[in-house]
Amino acid sequence: MKVVVIGNGMVGYKFCEKLVAKNTAANISIVVFGEEVRPAYDRVHLSEYFAGKSADDLSLASKEWYSENGIVLHLSDPVISIDREKKTVFSHAGVTESYDYLVLATGSAAFVPPIPGVEKEGVFIYRTIEDLELMIGWAKKSKKGAVIGGGLLGLEAAKAMLDLGVTNTQVIEFAPRLMPRQIDDAGSKLLHSKLEDLGLTIHTSKNTTAIEGDAAITGMRFSDDSSFDVDMLVISAGIKPRDELARAASLEVGPRGGITVNDNLQTSDPFIFAIGECALHKGMIYGLVAPGYEMATVVVNQLTAIANNTPLGDGGSFTGFDMSTKLKLIGVDVASFGDPFVSGDGVRSIVFDDSVKGVYKRINVSADGKQLLGGILVGDAEQYNMLLQTCKNKVVLPPNTEDVILGARGGEGDAGAGVTSLPDDAVICSCEAVTKGSICDAVKLGYETVDGIKKCTKAGTGCGGCVPMVKDLMLHTMKAAGKVVRNVLCEHFDYSRQELFDLIKLNELRTYDDVLNMLGKGDGCELCKPPVASILASLWNEVILKKGNDTAQDSNDRFLANIQKGGTYSVVPRIPGGEITPDKLIVIGQVAKKYNLYTKITGGQRIDLFGAHLSDLPNIWEELIEAGFESGHAYGKSLRTVKSCVGSTWCRFGLHDSVSFAIRVEERYRGLRAPHKLKGGVSGCIRECAEAQSKDFGIIATEKGWNLYVCGNGGSKPQHALLLASDIDEETCLKYLDRFLMFYVKTADPLTRTATWLNKMEGGIDYLRSVVVHDALGMNAEWEAAMENHVNSYECEWKAAIETPELRKRFTHFVNAPEQKDPTVVFDPMREQKRAKEWK
Amino acid sequence: MIAEKTITWFAACSVSDVPANGGVCVKNNDTQIALFHFTRRDEWYATQNECPHRMQMALSRGLIGTQNDEPKVACPFHKKTFSLVTGECLSGDACAIKTYEVKVEDGVVFIGIDE
Ligand SMILES: Cc1cc2nc3c(=O)[nH]c(=O)nc-3n(C[C@H](O)[C@H](O)[C@H](O)COP(=O)(O)OP(=O)(O)OC[C@H]3O[C@@H](n4cnc5c(N)ncnc54)[C@H](O)[C@@H]3O)c2cc1C
Ligand code: SF4
Ligand code: SF4
Ligand code: FES
């Protein structure tokens, strides 16, 4: 059997995925036509593109996936006509394909109302990655934004505008309230005021009559004769099903668009199905993914039954779908489920409306008080999943019905307990139709991580809304099986890093073997050795190569240098704050020449010398230390550099002496071992030439003192540091830094940078501030003392290594020929220096 | 017929030359051999020094340990791990490494080279 699919969007893709999975006999061949340039991607999370997700991250499957599964995929090639007699389709690029069955998954387009001026530059729709890229380009020069549409998609677009930096944005809704299809008047009002708090201006009952401007938009005019200036507009006023192809092929379409289908999702031609947002079922277009996925399943079931000549069972018809939704709009939760609006005989509504906290909840309950019919949540939708399941599965409500939205007062607040009350056939993930039973079964089979469960059952891979519930179920199932759920280091230690840290300290353990003997089992491995060695170094400040701990160090730490391509090492002397005398520069030059090293300025204002043979390292360091240098710890999970701008000593804008402060900070924290590397920066004014806000800690001069920022990150996932305290003096700043760093050193998981550590911290920066500034944990005195101890016991590791013959002897390549270097090391010449030979 | 392996033993270094629970690189003519003293288990292992992933002479500088009680070494470059007993790649995707026999007599470590 040959199936041709038109449209490679979310539902078209899901259809392929399900068909491939079910077509085990491999007797169905699949050809797909997609109009967009890339294979199907996650449109639901389109806005995350602004938050740094790439097109690849959004992709649902790679091109390879299609070819590996024998699917012929034509991209950038829309189908332009269908010949139903000959059962053939014709594409724009001239491809002709015959079919046994045709599946239309053409989705929908943004509905653009016929307002004069919509064609002007600066007017956008928001549906594809291309739309988004156009918006990004234009937003750079825009200041005044507007969005037509105050529904689900319009508010999503308004969020996009804020994300794009167009903070002065107005939302224009034709109806008298926001999200008229999902929430009631009271909920709308609350949402309205919450969004205005965030800086959006919202107009309801407002009807746009013209878009003004020459080539590009400059303003908008309304039916009430008002107008305002706008230089960027997104129209998000609804969707229009893509039924043009079906129309041209004389298939039946609805009066207001959409390809008419029956309960089997067949169009008026029984060999042609329509699924997703283009399909009109019982007068309804479903503008959400979950119903689209359900439609895909229904058609897959029918086609596989036909191809294999097997009975269909009851999976072959579509009976409508629940339109419950939960969204996070610009930080405001909005959800509606079941029938949000029911009223009338015997239906009771319980309403909780707290305009101070900004929370509105309404649930509709049957006359006997036993069943939940639907509801609305604005401002706090934490209970959404539970309520939705309770509603769908007709779970009998507790006698104090209000508890389900208010939480049991005065009782145990176990948030996850609710999942136990659901029946096994409760559908937890509606996108993928995964039941509670199958999730629990997966856990019992040993899938004990959310990722594992996602892979095994596909739950949580659609809109992702059910992930918190999946996690709850996982934890419950594991607990029920008597398993303790822990975040442990590896098979040798049943402890998290933080637990180990405390235990090592309590028991005063000082070598890796002692730790393993007392707290672990087996013989250790490359996963637990470095973190334990790091904890020992953080706690006791002893030279890391001390006997017994040397071979537990990560190999860069073990040789106090970074291994590079080809097996040679790089050498980075500390240059605090990036300040260096001409004499020291000359020494670096001389050493580099003598040992034939490649030199480069690093990103952290230091000089890196590459290509050193292992056996040359002690000699190189001997000369550097002689000239007054010390280890730069570039090899360690420890403080790297504190970058500085030149500051008030030379810069005409400088407010304070950023270089002196940077040197002070760098010298204070040098050698501090941490779960991951640490970088700092100090800028002399708000112009921020030291890029301090991209560091683990950044200090910026203000008129009155310094602002301290923490938990920034460059690297693969850049993140700006957040303000911890403002206008503080140097001493206070160091005090806060002592506490902050010790808090991090003590509690972070291995290889977790400060940014990720903060992202995972409950309460985020506010909580961190309460600990560091207001001593919420009562640990500050202890942490300051620990830091003081670190500062006082610091010594240069390289100095210790070259002065101790036992340690120095390890820096040879051949144990039985110490004078020989590794003969396999080869360099190639490049720009008057050398480079490592490319590896194979 | 069973082919007899002839093993030639050569003296690599003394026991104290090898750090506890760590490795060193031994030169045998043009061959580089990684020699490990797994002190915790009171065991010695030897393998080729070259990591087959990117052909780097580095395994002797790797961390050793166990995985389900199987002794292994992790390459310092990309942390691929290899069984010290069979030489098999435990991270699944690189080729196996060659292993050698080791014996200790009077404080001297010998590595067995089979011809
Ligand atoms: C910004 C935004 C946010 C959203 N948020 C949510 C949400 O939170 N929750 C939710 O459930 N839903 C949300 N949606 C809706 C959801 O994305 C859609 O329901 C879903 O994408 C529909 O899938 P589909 O495959 O039917 O259509 P689409 O994903 O639109 O795919 C149809 C594809 O067919 C192609 N096509 C059309 N005609 C042809 C032709 N003739 N030949 C070849 N190819 C053709 C189109 O180019 C398109 O790629 C959101 C949508 C947007 C735009
Ligand atoms: S951050 Fe300010 S003080 Fe520092 S170099 Fe830039 S402009 Fe000058
Ligand atoms: S960015 Fe990548 S290639 Fe460049 S130094 Fe860092 S790890 Fe190496
Ligand atoms: S070179 Fe050994 S793991 Fe890559």
Short mmCIF file of N, CA, C and O in Angstrom, two decimals, chain A residues 491-492 512-514 516-517 521-527 529-530 547 550-556 558-559 563-569 614 809-810 812-817 820 822-824 837 839-840, chain B residues 10-13 16-28 31-32 38 40-41 49-50 53-58 60-69 72-79 81:
data_model
loop_
_atom_site.label_atom_id
_atom_site.label_comp_id
_atom_site.label_asym_id
_atom_site.label_seq_id
_atom_site.Cartn_x
_atom_site.Cartn_y
_atom_site.Cartn_z
N GLU A 491 28.08 4.36 40.88
CA GLU A 491 27.78 3.08 41.53
C GLU A 491 28.56 2.87 42.82
O GLU A 491 28.24 1.97 43.60
N HIS A 492 29.58 3.69 43.06
CA HIS A 492 30.39 3.47 44.26
C HIS A 492 29.95 4.27 45.48
O HIS A 492 30.43 4.05 46.58
N TYR A 512 41.23 9.99 49.35
CA TYR A 512 40.18 9.35 48.58
C TYR A 512 39.89 7.95 49.11
O TYR A 512 38.73 7.57 49.26
N ASP A 513 40.93 7.18 49.40
CA ASP A 513 40.70 5.82 49.88
C ASP A 513 39.94 5.78 51.20
O ASP A 513 39.08 4.94 51.40
N ASP A 514 40.26 6.71 52.09
CA ASP A 514 39.52 6.76 53.36
C ASP A 514 38.04 7.00 53.09
O ASP A 514 37.17 6.39 53.71
N LEU A 516 36.36 6.34 50.37
CA LEU A 516 35.77 5.16 49.73
C LEU A 516 35.56 4.05 50.77
O LEU A 516 34.50 3.41 50.80
N ASN A 517 36.53 3.84 51.63
CA ASN A 517 36.39 2.79 52.64
C ASN A 517 35.23 3.06 53.58
O ASN A 517 34.47 2.17 53.92
N LYS A 521 31.66 1.99 48.26
CA LYS A 521 31.90 0.55 48.10
C LYS A 521 32.66 0.34 46.79
O LYS A 521 32.67 1.22 45.94
N GLY A 522 33.27 -0.83 46.64
CA GLY A 522 33.99 -1.12 45.42
C GLY A 522 35.29 -0.35 45.32
O GLY A 522 35.87 0.04 46.33
N ASP A 523 35.71 -0.09 44.08
CA ASP A 523 37.05 0.47 43.88
C ASP A 523 37.07 1.85 43.24
O ASP A 523 38.10 2.29 42.76
N GLY A 524 35.93 2.52 43.15
CA GLY A 524 35.94 3.87 42.60
C GLY A 524 35.98 3.88 41.08
O GLY A 524 36.08 2.84 40.44
N CYS A 525 35.84 5.06 40.48
CA CYS A 525 35.92 5.18 39.03
C CYS A 525 36.12 6.64 38.66
O CYS A 525 36.24 7.50 39.52
N GLU A 526 36.14 6.91 37.34
CA GLU A 526 36.43 8.27 36.89
C GLU A 526 35.27 9.23 37.19
O GLU A 526 35.41 10.43 37.03
N LEU A 527 34.11 8.68 37.62
CA LEU A 527 32.99 9.57 37.92
C LEU A 527 33.04 10.07 39.36
O LEU A 527 32.62 11.18 39.65
N LYS A 529 35.93 9.80 41.50
CA LYS A 529 37.24 10.25 41.99
C LYS A 529 37.39 11.77 41.92
O LYS A 529 37.69 12.40 42.94
N PRO A 530 37.16 12.41 40.74
CA PRO A 530 37.36 13.87 40.70
C PRO A 530 36.47 14.64 41.67
O PRO A 530 36.98 15.51 42.39
N LYS A 547 50.13 12.40 48.48
CA LYS A 547 50.04 10.94 48.30
C LYS A 547 48.65 10.44 48.68
O LYS A 547 48.08 10.83 49.68
N ASP A 550 46.68 11.89 44.65
CA ASP A 550 47.18 12.25 43.33
C ASP A 550 46.44 11.53 42.21
O ASP A 550 45.96 12.14 41.26
N THR A 551 46.29 10.22 42.33
CA THR A 551 45.67 9.47 41.23
C THR A 551 44.14 9.52 41.27
O THR A 551 43.49 8.93 40.43
N ALA A 552 43.58 10.22 42.26
CA ALA A 552 42.13 10.40 42.26
C ALA A 552 41.77 11.69 41.53
O ALA A 552 40.60 11.96 41.25
N GLN A 553 42.77 12.51 41.23
CA GLN A 553 42.50 13.77 40.54
C GLN A 553 42.15 13.49 39.08
O GLN A 553 42.70 12.56 38.48
N ASP A 554 41.34 14.32 38.53
CA ASP A 554 41.10 14.28 37.10
C ASP A 554 42.46 14.43 36.44
O ASP A 554 43.34 15.08 36.99
N SER A 555 42.67 13.85 35.22
CA SER A 555 44.06 13.80 34.78
C SER A 555 44.67 15.18 34.57
O SER A 555 45.88 15.33 34.73
N ASN A 556 43.89 16.21 34.24
CA ASN A 556 44.48 17.55 34.14
C ASN A 556 45.00 18.03 35.49
O ASN A 556 46.07 18.64 35.58
N ARG A 558 45.95 16.12 37.85
CA ARG A 558 47.06 15.28 38.26
C ARG A 558 48.38 15.80 37.70
O ARG A 558 49.43 15.69 38.31
N PHE A 559 48.33 16.38 36.49
CA PHE A 559 49.57 16.91 35.91
C PHE A 559 49.59 18.44 35.93
O PHE A 559 50.44 19.06 35.31
N ILE A 563 45.60 18.89 29.18
CA ILE A 563 46.06 18.05 28.08
C ILE A 563 45.43 18.57 26.79
O ILE A 563 44.27 18.99 26.77
N GLN A 564 46.21 18.62 25.73
CA GLN A 564 45.71 19.15 24.46
C GLN A 564 45.91 18.11 23.38
O GLN A 564 46.62 17.12 23.59
N LYS A 565 45.28 18.34 22.24
CA LYS A 565 45.44 17.44 21.10
C LYS A 565 46.88 16.99 20.97
O LYS A 565 47.79 17.81 21.04
N GLY A 566 47.11 15.72 20.74
CA GLY A 566 48.47 15.23 20.54
C GLY A 566 49.12 14.80 21.83
O GLY A 566 50.19 14.19 21.80
N GLY A 567 48.54 15.14 22.98
CA GLY A 567 49.09 14.66 24.24
C GLY A 567 50.07 15.60 24.91
O GLY A 567 50.67 15.26 25.92
N THR A 568 50.27 16.80 24.35
CA THR A 568 51.09 17.78 25.05
C THR A 568 50.18 18.60 25.95
O THR A 568 48.96 18.45 25.94
N TYR A 569 50.80 19.51 26.73
CA TYR A 569 50.03 20.26 27.71
C TYR A 569 50.11 21.77 27.46
O TYR A 569 51.01 22.25 26.78
N LEU A 614 55.23 16.76 28.60
CA LEU A 614 55.02 16.47 30.02
C LEU A 614 56.31 16.69 30.81
O LEU A 614 56.32 17.32 31.87
N LYS A 809 58.99 13.79 40.07
CA LYS A 809 59.38 12.61 39.30
C LYS A 809 58.22 12.08 38.43
O LYS A 809 58.43 11.37 37.47
N ARG A 810 56.98 12.43 38.78
CA ARG A 810 55.84 11.92 37.99
C ARG A 810 55.71 12.60 36.62
O ARG A 810 54.96 12.14 35.77
N THR A 812 57.05 12.63 33.77
CA THR A 812 57.86 12.09 32.69
C THR A 812 56.93 11.29 31.81
O THR A 812 55.91 10.77 32.29
N HIS A 813 57.28 11.15 30.55
CA HIS A 813 56.42 10.34 29.69
C HIS A 813 56.70 8.86 29.90
O HIS A 813 55.79 8.09 30.13
N PHE A 814 58.00 8.47 29.81
CA PHE A 814 58.33 7.05 29.99
C PHE A 814 58.90 6.81 31.36
O PHE A 814 59.91 7.41 31.74
N VAL A 815 58.31 5.88 32.09
CA VAL A 815 58.79 5.60 33.44
C VAL A 815 60.19 4.97 33.35
O VAL A 815 61.03 5.19 34.22
N ASN A 816 60.45 4.23 32.26
CA ASN A 816 61.75 3.55 32.15
C ASN A 816 62.73 4.29 31.23
O ASN A 816 63.77 3.76 30.89
N ALA A 817 62.35 5.48 30.79
CA ALA A 817 63.29 6.29 29.99
C ALA A 817 62.95 7.76 30.22
O ALA A 817 62.47 8.45 29.32
N GLN A 820 63.55 10.72 27.83
CA GLN A 820 63.00 10.76 26.47
C GLN A 820 61.60 11.34 26.44
O GLN A 820 60.78 11.08 27.30
N ASP A 822 57.86 11.89 24.34
CA ASP A 822 57.00 11.02 23.55
C ASP A 822 57.30 11.22 22.06
O ASP A 822 57.03 12.30 21.51
N PRO A 823 57.85 10.21 21.39
CA PRO A 823 58.24 10.40 19.97
C PRO A 823 57.02 10.52 19.05
O PRO A 823 57.17 10.93 17.90
N THR A 824 55.83 10.19 19.54
CA THR A 824 54.67 10.28 18.64
C THR A 824 54.09 11.69 18.57
O THR A 824 53.18 11.95 17.79
N LYS A 837 49.24 18.41 15.48
CA LYS A 837 48.84 17.70 14.27
C LYS A 837 47.38 17.29 14.39
O LYS A 837 46.94 16.86 15.45
N TRP A 839 44.09 15.34 14.56
CA TRP A 839 43.92 13.91 14.86
C TRP A 839 42.97 13.25 13.90
O TRP A 839 42.23 13.89 13.16
N LYS A 840 43.03 11.91 13.92
CA LYS A 840 42.27 11.17 12.90
C LYS A 840 40.84 10.94 13.34
O LYS A 840 40.54 10.88 14.50
N PHE B 10 59.70 -8.76 29.85
CA PHE B 10 60.78 -7.77 30.00
C PHE B 10 60.54 -6.93 31.25
O PHE B 10 59.39 -6.68 31.65
N ALA B 11 61.62 -6.52 31.87
CA ALA B 11 61.54 -5.78 33.12
C ALA B 11 61.17 -4.34 32.80
O ALA B 11 61.89 -3.66 32.07
N ALA B 12 60.03 -3.87 33.30
CA ALA B 12 59.54 -2.54 32.95
C ALA B 12 60.06 -1.48 33.92
O ALA B 12 60.64 -0.47 33.51
N CYS B 13 59.85 -1.70 35.21
CA CYS B 13 60.27 -0.72 36.20
C CYS B 13 60.14 -1.37 37.56
O CYS B 13 59.77 -2.54 37.66
N SER B 16 57.82 0.59 43.01
CA SER B 16 57.65 1.93 43.59
C SER B 16 57.63 3.04 42.53
O SER B 16 57.31 4.18 42.85
N ASP B 17 57.96 2.69 41.29
CA ASP B 17 57.90 3.71 40.23
C ASP B 17 56.46 4.01 39.82
O ASP B 17 56.19 5.02 39.16
N VAL B 18 55.55 3.13 40.15
CA VAL B 18 54.16 3.29 39.68
C VAL B 18 53.31 3.83 40.84
O VAL B 18 53.31 3.25 41.92
N PRO B 19 52.60 4.93 40.63
CA PRO B 19 51.81 5.49 41.72
C PRO B 19 50.67 4.54 42.10
O PRO B 19 50.13 3.84 41.24
N ALA B 20 50.31 4.55 43.36
CA ALA B 20 49.23 3.69 43.82
C ALA B 20 47.95 4.05 43.08
O ALA B 20 47.61 5.22 42.92
N ASN B 21 47.23 3.03 42.62
CA ASN B 21 45.96 3.23 41.90
C ASN B 21 46.09 4.15 40.68
O ASN B 21 45.18 4.89 40.36
N GLY B 22 47.26 4.08 40.04
CA GLY B 22 47.46 4.92 38.86
C GLY B 22 48.31 4.19 37.84
O GLY B 22 48.61 3.01 38.00
N GLY B 23 48.66 4.92 36.79
CA GLY B 23 49.41 4.30 35.71
C GLY B 23 50.67 5.06 35.32
O GLY B 23 50.86 6.21 35.71
N VAL B 24 51.53 4.35 34.56
CA VAL B 24 52.70 4.99 33.95
C VAL B 24 52.82 4.45 32.54
O VAL B 24 52.19 3.43 32.20
N CYS B 25 53.65 5.10 31.73
CA CYS B 25 53.87 4.62 30.37
C CYS B 25 55.25 3.96 30.31
O CYS B 25 56.24 4.53 30.76
N VAL B 26 55.30 2.75 29.74
CA VAL B 26 56.55 2.02 29.64
C VAL B 26 56.95 1.93 28.17
O VAL B 26 56.10 1.69 27.30
N LYS B 27 58.24 2.12 27.91
CA LYS B 27 58.73 2.04 26.54
C LYS B 27 59.34 0.67 26.31
O LYS B 27 60.15 0.20 27.10
N ASN B 28 58.89 0.00 25.27
CA ASN B 28 59.49 -1.29 24.92
C ASN B 28 59.83 -1.21 23.44
O ASN B 28 58.97 -1.38 22.58
N THR B 31 57.31 0.38 21.08
CA THR B 31 55.94 0.24 21.57
C THR B 31 55.77 0.98 22.89
O THR B 31 56.67 0.97 23.73
N GLN B 32 54.62 1.65 23.03
CA GLN B 32 54.31 2.29 24.31
C GLN B 32 53.25 1.47 25.02
O GLN B 32 52.20 1.18 24.45
N PHE B 38 46.70 -1.38 40.28
CA PHE B 38 45.41 -1.20 40.94
C PHE B 38 45.61 -1.65 42.39
O PHE B 38 45.22 -2.74 42.78
N ARG B 40 44.32 -0.97 45.24
CA ARG B 40 43.15 -1.35 46.04
C ARG B 40 42.79 -2.82 45.86
O ARG B 40 42.29 -3.45 46.76
N ARG B 41 42.99 -3.31 44.64
CA ARG B 41 42.64 -4.70 44.38
C ARG B 41 43.87 -5.58 44.38
O ARG B 41 43.78 -6.77 44.09
N ASN B 49 49.22 1.92 25.09
CA ASN B 49 49.09 3.27 25.64
C ASN B 49 48.20 4.13 24.75
O ASN B 49 47.66 5.14 25.17
N GLU B 50 48.06 3.72 23.48
CA GLU B 50 47.32 4.56 22.53
C GLU B 50 45.82 4.36 22.70
O GLU B 50 45.33 3.23 22.70
N HIS B 53 40.40 5.85 20.15
CA HIS B 53 39.38 6.80 19.71
C HIS B 53 39.96 7.86 18.78
O HIS B 53 39.52 8.03 17.65
N ARG B 54 40.99 8.59 19.25
CA ARG B 54 41.65 9.57 18.39
C ARG B 54 43.15 9.31 18.30
O ARG B 54 43.93 10.23 18.09
N MET B 55 43.55 8.07 18.49
CA MET B 55 44.95 7.68 18.39
C MET B 55 45.85 8.56 19.25
O MET B 55 46.83 9.11 18.79
N GLN B 56 45.48 8.71 20.52
CA GLN B 56 46.28 9.55 21.40
C GLN B 56 47.04 8.67 22.39
O GLN B 56 46.48 7.73 22.97
N MET B 57 48.33 8.98 22.61
CA MET B 57 49.17 8.21 23.54
C MET B 57 48.87 8.68 24.97
O MET B 57 49.60 9.49 25.52
N ALA B 58 47.80 8.23 25.53
CA ALA B 58 47.34 8.88 26.76
C ALA B 58 46.74 7.96 27.81
O ALA B 58 46.49 8.39 28.92
N SER B 60 47.81 5.78 29.79
CA SER B 60 48.55 5.65 31.06
C SER B 60 48.25 6.82 31.99
O SER B 60 48.44 6.73 33.19
N ARG B 61 47.76 7.93 31.44
CA ARG B 61 47.47 9.09 32.28
C ARG B 61 46.00 9.14 32.70
O ARG B 61 45.54 10.10 33.30
N GLY B 62 45.26 8.08 32.37
CA GLY B 62 43.83 8.08 32.67
C GLY B 62 43.53 7.62 34.08
O GLY B 62 44.37 7.04 34.76
N LEU B 63 42.30 7.90 34.50
CA LEU B 63 41.84 7.45 35.81
C LEU B 63 41.42 5.99 35.71
O LEU B 63 40.77 5.60 34.74
N ILE B 64 41.76 5.19 36.73
CA ILE B 64 41.28 3.81 36.72
C ILE B 64 40.19 3.62 37.76
O ILE B 64 40.04 4.45 38.66
N GLY B 65 39.45 2.54 37.59
CA GLY B 65 38.36 2.28 38.52
C GLY B 65 37.65 1.00 38.10
O GLY B 65 38.22 0.21 37.35
N THR B 66 36.41 0.83 38.59
CA THR B 66 35.68 -0.36 38.18
C THR B 66 34.27 0.01 37.75
O THR B 66 33.75 1.07 38.12
N GLN B 67 33.71 -0.87 36.93
CA GLN B 67 32.31 -0.75 36.56
C GLN B 67 31.73 -2.13 36.75
O GLN B 67 32.19 -3.08 36.11
N ASN B 68 30.77 -2.29 37.64
CA ASN B 68 30.29 -3.62 38.04
C ASN B 68 31.44 -4.56 38.30
O ASN B 68 31.48 -5.67 37.78
N ASP B 69 32.39 -4.10 39.03
CA ASP B 69 33.54 -4.90 39.42
C ASP B 69 34.51 -5.23 38.29
O ASP B 69 35.45 -5.99 38.46
N LYS B 72 38.73 -0.93 34.90
CA LYS B 72 38.71 -0.18 33.64
C LYS B 72 39.60 1.06 33.74
O LYS B 72 39.97 1.48 34.84
N VAL B 73 39.92 1.62 32.58
CA VAL B 73 40.65 2.89 32.54
C VAL B 73 39.85 3.86 31.68
O VAL B 73 39.22 3.45 30.71
N ALA B 74 39.84 5.16 32.06
CA ALA B 74 39.13 6.18 31.28
C ALA B 74 40.16 7.07 30.60
O ALA B 74 41.06 7.60 31.25
N CYS B 75 40.06 7.22 29.29
CA CYS B 75 41.01 8.07 28.56
C CYS B 75 40.82 9.53 28.99
O CYS B 75 39.70 10.00 29.12
N PRO B 76 41.92 10.25 29.21
CA PRO B 76 41.79 11.64 29.65
C PRO B 76 41.16 12.55 28.60
O PRO B 76 40.67 13.62 28.93
N PHE B 77 41.16 12.13 27.34
CA PHE B 77 40.67 13.04 26.31
C PHE B 77 39.15 13.15 26.28
O PHE B 77 38.60 14.23 26.44
N HIS B 78 38.48 12.03 26.03
CA HIS B 78 37.02 12.09 25.95
C HIS B 78 36.34 11.11 26.87
O HIS B 78 35.18 10.74 26.66
N LYS B 79 37.10 10.62 27.85
CA LYS B 79 36.56 9.74 28.88
C LYS B 79 35.93 8.47 28.33
O LYS B 79 34.97 7.93 28.90
N THR B 81 35.94 4.59 28.14
CA THR B 81 36.51 3.66 29.10
C THR B 81 36.74 2.30 28.46
O THR B 81 36.01 1.87 27.57
#
